Short mmCIF file of C-alpha atoms and ligand atoms in Angstrom, two decimals:
data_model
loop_
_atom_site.label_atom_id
_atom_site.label_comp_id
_atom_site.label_asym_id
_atom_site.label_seq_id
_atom_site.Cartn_x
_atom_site.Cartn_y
_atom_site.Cartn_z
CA UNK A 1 -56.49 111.97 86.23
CA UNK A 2 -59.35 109.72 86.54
CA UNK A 3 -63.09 110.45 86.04
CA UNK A 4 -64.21 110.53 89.99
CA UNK A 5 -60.97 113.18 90.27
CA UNK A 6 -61.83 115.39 87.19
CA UNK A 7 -65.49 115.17 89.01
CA UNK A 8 -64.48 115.92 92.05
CA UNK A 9 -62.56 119.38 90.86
CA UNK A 10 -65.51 120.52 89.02
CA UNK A 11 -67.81 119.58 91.67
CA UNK A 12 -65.75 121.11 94.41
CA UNK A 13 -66.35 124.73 94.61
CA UNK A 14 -69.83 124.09 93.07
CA UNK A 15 -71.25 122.82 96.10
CA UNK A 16 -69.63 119.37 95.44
CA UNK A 17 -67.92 119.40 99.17
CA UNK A 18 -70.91 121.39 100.91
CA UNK A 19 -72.63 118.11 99.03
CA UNK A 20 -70.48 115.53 100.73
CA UNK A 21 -70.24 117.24 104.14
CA UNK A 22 -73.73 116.81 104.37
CA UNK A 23 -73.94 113.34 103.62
CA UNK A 24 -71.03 112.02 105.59
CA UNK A 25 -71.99 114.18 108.34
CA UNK A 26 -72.28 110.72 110.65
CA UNK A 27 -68.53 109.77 108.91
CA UNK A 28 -65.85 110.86 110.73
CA UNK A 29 -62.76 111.45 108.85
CA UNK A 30 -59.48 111.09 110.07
CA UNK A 31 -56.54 112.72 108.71
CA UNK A 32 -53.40 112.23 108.63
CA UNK A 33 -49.98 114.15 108.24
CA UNK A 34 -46.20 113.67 108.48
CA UNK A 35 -44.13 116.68 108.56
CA UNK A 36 -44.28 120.25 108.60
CA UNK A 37 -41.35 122.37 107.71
CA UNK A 38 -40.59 126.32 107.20
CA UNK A 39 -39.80 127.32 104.68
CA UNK A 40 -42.30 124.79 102.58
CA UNK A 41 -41.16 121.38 101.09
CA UNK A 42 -43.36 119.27 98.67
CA UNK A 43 -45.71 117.05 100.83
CA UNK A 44 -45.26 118.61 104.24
CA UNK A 45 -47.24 120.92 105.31
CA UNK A 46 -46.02 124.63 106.49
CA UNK A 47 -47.21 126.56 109.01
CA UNK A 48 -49.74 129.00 106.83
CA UNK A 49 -50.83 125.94 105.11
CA UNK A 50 -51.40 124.03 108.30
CA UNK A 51 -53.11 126.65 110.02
CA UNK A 52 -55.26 127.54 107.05
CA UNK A 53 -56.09 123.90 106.98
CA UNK A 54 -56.75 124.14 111.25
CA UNK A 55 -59.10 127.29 111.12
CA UNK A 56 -60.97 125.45 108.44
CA UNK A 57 -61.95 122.67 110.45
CA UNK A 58 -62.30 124.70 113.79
CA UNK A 59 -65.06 126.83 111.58
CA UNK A 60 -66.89 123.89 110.10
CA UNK A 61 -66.56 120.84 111.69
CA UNK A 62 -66.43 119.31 115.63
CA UNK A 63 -62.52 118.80 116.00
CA UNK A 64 -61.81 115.69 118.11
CA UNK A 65 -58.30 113.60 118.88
CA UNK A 66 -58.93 110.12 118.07
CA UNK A 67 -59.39 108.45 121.86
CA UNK A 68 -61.40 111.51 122.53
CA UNK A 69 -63.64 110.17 119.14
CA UNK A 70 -63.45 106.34 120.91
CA UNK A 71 -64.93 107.87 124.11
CA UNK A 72 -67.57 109.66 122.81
CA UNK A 73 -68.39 106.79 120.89
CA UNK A 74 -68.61 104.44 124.14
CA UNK A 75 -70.53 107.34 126.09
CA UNK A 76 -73.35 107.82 123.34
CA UNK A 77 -73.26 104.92 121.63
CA UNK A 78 -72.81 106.28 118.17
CA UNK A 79 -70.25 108.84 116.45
CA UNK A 80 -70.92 112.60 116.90
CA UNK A 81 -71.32 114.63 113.64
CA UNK A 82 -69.13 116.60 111.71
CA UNK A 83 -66.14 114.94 113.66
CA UNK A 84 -62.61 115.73 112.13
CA UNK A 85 -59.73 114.11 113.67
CA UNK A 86 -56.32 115.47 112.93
CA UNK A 87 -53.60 112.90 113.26
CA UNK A 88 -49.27 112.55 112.94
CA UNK A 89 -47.55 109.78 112.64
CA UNK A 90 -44.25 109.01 113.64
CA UNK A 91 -43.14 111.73 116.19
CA UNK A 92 -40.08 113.95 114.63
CA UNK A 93 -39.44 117.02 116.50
CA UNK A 94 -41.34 119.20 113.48
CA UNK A 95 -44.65 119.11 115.15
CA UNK A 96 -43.27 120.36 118.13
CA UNK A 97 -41.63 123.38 116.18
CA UNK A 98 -44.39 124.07 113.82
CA UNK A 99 -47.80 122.17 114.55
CA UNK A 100 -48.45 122.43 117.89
CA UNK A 101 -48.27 126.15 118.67
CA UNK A 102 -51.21 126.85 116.21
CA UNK A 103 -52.89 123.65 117.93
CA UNK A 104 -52.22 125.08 121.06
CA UNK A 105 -53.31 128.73 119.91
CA UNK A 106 -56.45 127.69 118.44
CA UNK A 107 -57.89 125.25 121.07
CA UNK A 108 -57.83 121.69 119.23
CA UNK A 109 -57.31 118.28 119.78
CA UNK A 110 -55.30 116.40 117.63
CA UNK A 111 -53.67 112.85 118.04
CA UNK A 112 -49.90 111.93 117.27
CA UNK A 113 -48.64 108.46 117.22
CA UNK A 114 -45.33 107.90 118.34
CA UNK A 115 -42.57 105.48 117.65
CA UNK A 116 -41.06 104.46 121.05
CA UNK A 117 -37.89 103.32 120.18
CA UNK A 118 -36.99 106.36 117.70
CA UNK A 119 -38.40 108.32 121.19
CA UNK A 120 -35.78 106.87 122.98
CA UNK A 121 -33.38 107.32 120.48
CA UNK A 122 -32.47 103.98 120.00
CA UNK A 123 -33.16 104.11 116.42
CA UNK A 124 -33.61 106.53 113.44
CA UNK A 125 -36.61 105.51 111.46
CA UNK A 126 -35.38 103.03 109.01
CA UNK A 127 -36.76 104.90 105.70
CA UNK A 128 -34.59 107.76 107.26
CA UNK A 129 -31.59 105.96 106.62
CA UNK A 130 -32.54 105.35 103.02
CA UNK A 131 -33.17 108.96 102.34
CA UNK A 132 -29.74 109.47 104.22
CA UNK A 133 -27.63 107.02 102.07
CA UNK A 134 -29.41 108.92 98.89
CA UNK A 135 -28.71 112.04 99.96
CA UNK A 136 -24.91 111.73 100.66
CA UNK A 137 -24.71 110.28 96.56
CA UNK A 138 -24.54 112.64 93.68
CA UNK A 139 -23.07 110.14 91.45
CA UNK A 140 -23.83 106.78 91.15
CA UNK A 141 -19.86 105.34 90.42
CA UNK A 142 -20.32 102.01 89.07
CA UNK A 143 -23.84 99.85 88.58
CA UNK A 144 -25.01 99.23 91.43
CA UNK A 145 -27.28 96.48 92.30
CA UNK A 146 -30.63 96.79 94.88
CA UNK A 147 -32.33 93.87 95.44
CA UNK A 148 -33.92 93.11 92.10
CA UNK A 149 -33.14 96.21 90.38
CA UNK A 150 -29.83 97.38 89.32
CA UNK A 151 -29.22 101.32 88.88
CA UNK A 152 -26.99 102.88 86.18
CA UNK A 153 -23.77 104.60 86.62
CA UNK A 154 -24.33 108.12 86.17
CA UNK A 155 -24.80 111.01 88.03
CA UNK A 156 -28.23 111.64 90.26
CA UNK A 157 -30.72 114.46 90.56
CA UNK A 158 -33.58 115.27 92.37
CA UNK A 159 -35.97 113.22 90.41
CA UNK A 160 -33.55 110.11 89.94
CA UNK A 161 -32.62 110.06 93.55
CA UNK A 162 -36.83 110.40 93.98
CA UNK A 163 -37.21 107.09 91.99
CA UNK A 164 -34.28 105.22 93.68
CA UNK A 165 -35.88 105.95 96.83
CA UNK A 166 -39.25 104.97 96.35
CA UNK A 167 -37.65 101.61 94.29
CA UNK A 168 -35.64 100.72 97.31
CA UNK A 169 -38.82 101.81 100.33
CA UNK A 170 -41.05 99.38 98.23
CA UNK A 171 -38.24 96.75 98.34
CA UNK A 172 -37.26 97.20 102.18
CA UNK A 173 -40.44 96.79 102.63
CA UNK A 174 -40.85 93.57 100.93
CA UNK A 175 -38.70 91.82 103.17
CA UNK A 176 -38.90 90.29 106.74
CA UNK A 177 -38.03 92.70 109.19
CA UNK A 178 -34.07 91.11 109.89
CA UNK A 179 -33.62 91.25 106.65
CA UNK A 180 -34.67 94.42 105.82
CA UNK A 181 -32.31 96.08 108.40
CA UNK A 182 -29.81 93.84 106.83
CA UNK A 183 -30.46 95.40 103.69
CA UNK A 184 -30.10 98.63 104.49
CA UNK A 185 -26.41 98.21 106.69
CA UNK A 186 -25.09 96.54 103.05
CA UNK A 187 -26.56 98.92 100.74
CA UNK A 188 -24.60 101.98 103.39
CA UNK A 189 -21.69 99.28 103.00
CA UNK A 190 -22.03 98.67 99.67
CA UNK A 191 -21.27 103.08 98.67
CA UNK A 192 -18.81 103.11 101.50
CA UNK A 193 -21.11 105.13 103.77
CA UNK A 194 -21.19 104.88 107.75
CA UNK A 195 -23.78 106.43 109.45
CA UNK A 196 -23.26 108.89 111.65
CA UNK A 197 -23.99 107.73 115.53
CA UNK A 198 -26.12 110.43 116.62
CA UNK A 199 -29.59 110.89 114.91
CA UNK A 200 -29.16 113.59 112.11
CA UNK A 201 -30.88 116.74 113.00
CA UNK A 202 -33.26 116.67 110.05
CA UNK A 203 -34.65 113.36 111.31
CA UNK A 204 -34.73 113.92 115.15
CA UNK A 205 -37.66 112.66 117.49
CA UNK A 206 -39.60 114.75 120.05
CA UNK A 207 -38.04 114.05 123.24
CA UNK A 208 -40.42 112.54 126.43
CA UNK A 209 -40.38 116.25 128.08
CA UNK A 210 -42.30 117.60 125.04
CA UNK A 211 -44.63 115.05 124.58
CA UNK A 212 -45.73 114.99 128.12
CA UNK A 213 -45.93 118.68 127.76
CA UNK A 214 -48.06 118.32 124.58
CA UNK A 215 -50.22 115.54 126.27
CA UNK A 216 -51.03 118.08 129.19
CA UNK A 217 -52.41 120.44 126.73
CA UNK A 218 -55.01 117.85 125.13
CA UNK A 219 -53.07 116.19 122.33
CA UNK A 220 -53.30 112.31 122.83
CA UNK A 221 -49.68 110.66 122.73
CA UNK A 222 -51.20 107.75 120.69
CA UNK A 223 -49.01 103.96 120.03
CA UNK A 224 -46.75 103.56 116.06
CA UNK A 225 -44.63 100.56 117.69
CA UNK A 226 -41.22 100.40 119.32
CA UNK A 227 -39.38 100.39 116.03
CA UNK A 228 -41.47 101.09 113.31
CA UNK A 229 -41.80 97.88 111.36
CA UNK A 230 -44.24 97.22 108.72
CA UNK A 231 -46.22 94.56 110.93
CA UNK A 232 -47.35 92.34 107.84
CA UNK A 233 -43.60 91.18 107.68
CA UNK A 234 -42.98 89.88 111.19
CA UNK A 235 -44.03 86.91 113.76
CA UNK A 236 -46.98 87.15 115.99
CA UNK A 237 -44.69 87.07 118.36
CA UNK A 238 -42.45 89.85 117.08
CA UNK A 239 -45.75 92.01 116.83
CA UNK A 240 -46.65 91.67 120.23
CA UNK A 241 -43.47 92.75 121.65
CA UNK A 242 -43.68 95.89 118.97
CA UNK A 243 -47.31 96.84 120.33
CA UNK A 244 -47.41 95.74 123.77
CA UNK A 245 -43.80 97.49 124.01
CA UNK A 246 -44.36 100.55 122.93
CA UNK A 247 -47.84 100.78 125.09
CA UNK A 248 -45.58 99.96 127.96
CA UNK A 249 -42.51 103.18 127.02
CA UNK A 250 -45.97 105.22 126.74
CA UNK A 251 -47.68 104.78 130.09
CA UNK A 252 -43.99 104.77 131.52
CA UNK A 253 -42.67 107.83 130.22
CA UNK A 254 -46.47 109.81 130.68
CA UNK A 255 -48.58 107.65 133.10
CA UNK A 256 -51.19 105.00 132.15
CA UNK A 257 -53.95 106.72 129.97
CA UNK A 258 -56.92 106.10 127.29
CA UNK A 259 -54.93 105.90 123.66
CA UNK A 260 -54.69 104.60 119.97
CA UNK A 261 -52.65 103.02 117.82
CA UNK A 262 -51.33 103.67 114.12
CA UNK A 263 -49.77 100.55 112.03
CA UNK A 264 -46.64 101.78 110.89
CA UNK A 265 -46.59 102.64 106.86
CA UNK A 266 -50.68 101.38 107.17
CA UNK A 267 -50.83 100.02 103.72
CA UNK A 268 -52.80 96.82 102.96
CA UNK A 269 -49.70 94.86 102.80
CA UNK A 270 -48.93 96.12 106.21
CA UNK A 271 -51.42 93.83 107.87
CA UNK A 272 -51.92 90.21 108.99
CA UNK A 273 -54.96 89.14 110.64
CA UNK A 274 -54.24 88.69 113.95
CA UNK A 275 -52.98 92.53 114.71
CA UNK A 276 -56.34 94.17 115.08
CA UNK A 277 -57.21 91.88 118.19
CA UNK A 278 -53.69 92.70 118.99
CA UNK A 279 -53.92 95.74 119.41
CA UNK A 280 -56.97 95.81 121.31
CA UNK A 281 -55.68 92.94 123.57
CA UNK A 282 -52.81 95.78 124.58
CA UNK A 283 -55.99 97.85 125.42
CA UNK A 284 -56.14 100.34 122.81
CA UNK A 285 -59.57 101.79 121.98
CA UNK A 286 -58.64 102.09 118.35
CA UNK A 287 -56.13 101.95 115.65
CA UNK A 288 -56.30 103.94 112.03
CA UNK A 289 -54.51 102.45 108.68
CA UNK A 290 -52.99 104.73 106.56
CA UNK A 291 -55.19 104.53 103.63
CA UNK A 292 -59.44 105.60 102.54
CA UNK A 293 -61.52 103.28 101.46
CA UNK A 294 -65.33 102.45 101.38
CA UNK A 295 -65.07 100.84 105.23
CA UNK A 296 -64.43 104.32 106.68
CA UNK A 297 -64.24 103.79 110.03
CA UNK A 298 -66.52 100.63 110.71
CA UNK A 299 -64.36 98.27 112.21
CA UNK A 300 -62.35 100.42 115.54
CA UNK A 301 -59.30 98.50 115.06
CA UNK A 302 -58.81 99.37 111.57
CA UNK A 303 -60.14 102.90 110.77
CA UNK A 304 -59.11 104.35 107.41
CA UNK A 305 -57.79 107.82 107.16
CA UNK A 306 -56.99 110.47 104.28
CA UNK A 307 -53.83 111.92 103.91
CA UNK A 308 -53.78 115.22 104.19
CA UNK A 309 -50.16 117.77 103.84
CA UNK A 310 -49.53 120.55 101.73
CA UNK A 311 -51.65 119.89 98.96
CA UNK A 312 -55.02 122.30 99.44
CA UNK A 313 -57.40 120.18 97.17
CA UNK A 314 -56.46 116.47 98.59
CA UNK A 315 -57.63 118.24 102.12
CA UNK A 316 -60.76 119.76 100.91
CA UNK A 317 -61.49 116.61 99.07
CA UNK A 318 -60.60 114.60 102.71
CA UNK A 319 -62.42 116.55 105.11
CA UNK A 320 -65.17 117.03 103.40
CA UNK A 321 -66.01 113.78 102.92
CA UNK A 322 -65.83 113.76 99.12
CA UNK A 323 -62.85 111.65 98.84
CA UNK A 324 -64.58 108.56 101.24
CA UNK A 325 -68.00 109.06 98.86
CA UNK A 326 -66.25 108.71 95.81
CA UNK A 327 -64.62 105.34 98.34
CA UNK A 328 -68.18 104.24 98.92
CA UNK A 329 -69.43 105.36 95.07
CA UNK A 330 -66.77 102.64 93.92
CA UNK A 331 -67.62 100.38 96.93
CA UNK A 332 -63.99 99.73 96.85
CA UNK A 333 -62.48 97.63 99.62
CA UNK A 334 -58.91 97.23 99.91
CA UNK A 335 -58.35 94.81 103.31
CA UNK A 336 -59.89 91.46 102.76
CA UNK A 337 -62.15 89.78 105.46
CA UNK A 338 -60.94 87.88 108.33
CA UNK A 339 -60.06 91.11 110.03
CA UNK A 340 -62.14 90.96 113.33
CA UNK A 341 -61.76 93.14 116.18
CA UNK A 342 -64.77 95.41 115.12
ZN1 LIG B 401 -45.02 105.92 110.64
#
């Protein structure tokens, strides 16, 4: 644990977040979840902890989706105060189940970004399959090679299938997007695994009936692509058809509207320089990366955000602010220039 973290823990319940709230007060943060599951699993948030996490900002802070943030910002000319956005990426049929009745219950906005294709159900999201594959191995039968690394016979459990996972994300990842699909149909070949056709259960999308239902009770149906690639390993070309595609399967399926846009996986090797002006081009008013740094959210087109899940501390240390101070404290910047789009 670093120094800014041990800091931070002291500092919290002292007065530390009270501290930051104050200061970032003109900072809105943006957070950002995944899943939700009952009972509990590590990472996603539950119900309890969601709606613990909900009531929270309700009580302290001015709750806004993120295109609701984008208009008040083009009404008044500058950001309102104490603004909290609550965002999910990816649309799997979880928030349905678990997240959006304690929106819905409480009164609040909240944006979710959703992959067209995977809508559609066209596609499973790719890491999906990778989790799938791992999860159908308990042994690993003879060495097996992936990519650059090669993995040991022997058998696997929870925290060797963990690091074989993340090994082989980061390396899909790596690659241009053919080639990454490519990967994944040998490494299924490779084990003697076929997927199944239909979408496994665990993984399944929110269908267009429940998003339109969700949209007409305030949450904004925001843009993730058609197929979820990480846009820093395709053509310009390819990245226009994945934003200015999935704009199109959102204004078809639930009429033309005000939205954002979330770059899939949102890491700084996620982005070339061309997609915020991109996006905007497609006519979104904004577009969040999946990672905090000291920009916050000064340029529109690529507004950082905190993750936020299970974990109690990482969303006190979000909201509050104290997380994008100790950012700012640093004065760490981790997209270079020649981002424009502002
Ligand atoms: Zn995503």
């Amino acid at each position: 644990m670093g120094f800014l973290s041990r800091s931070i823990r002291k500092l919290g319940p002292l007065g530390g977040y009270q501290f930051a709230r104050q200061i970032c007060r003109n900072q809105p943060r943006i957070l950002m979840y995944h899943r939700f599951s009952d009972p509990p699993v590590k990472g996603w948030a539950s119900p309890e902890c969601f709606e613990q996490q909900v009531r929270h900002i309700r009580k302290r802070y001015n709750p806004y989706s993120l295109v609701g943030l984008m208009k008040y910002h083009r009404e008044h000319g500058r950001m309102p105060s104490h603004a909290v956005v609550i965002t999910v990426d990816d649309g799997y049929r979880d928030f349905y189940e678990y997240a959006f009745p304690i929106l819905q219950r409480l009164g609040m906005p909240a944006t979710l970004f959703a992959t067209t294709g995977f809508i559609d159900r066209q596609l499973w999201l790719w890491p999906d399959k990778i989790t799938w594959i791992l999860g159908q191995l308990s042994h690993i039968n003879q060495n097996l090679t992936i990519g650059p690394f090669t993995v040991n016979e022997g058998a696997l459990n929870d925290e060797s299938r963990n690091e074989l996972w993340k090994r082989s994300i980061a390396y899909a990842l790596s690659l241009p997007d053919e080639e990454k699909h490519e990967f994944i149909s040998a490494l299924a070949d490779e084990l003697g695994l076929i997927f199944p056709d239909g979408i496994p259960e665990s993984f399944a999308p929110l269908s267009w009936d429940e998003l339109k239902k969700m949209q007409e009770a305030g949450i904004e149906i925001g843009g993730h692509t058609v197929t979820h690639p990480s846009l820093g390993q395709v053509t310009e070309s390819q990245a226009r058809d994945e934003i200015f595609g999935c704009r199109d399967a959102l204004n078809q399926h639930l009429g033309r509207q005000d939205r954002t846009f979330c770059y899939p996986n949102g890491q700084p090797s996620d982005f070339q320089y061309f997609l915020p002006e991109l996006v905007r081009e497609a006519g979104f008013l904004g577009a969040v990366t999946a990672f905090p740094d000291a920009q916050g959210i000064s340029n529109r087109y690529l507004m950082r955000r905190h993750a936020s899940g299970d974990n109690m501390f990482q969303f006190h240390k979000a909201v509050s602010g104290f997380e994008l101070l100790g950012h700012c404290v640093k004065g760490d910047r981790k997209l270079g220039l020649g981002y424009s789009a502002t």
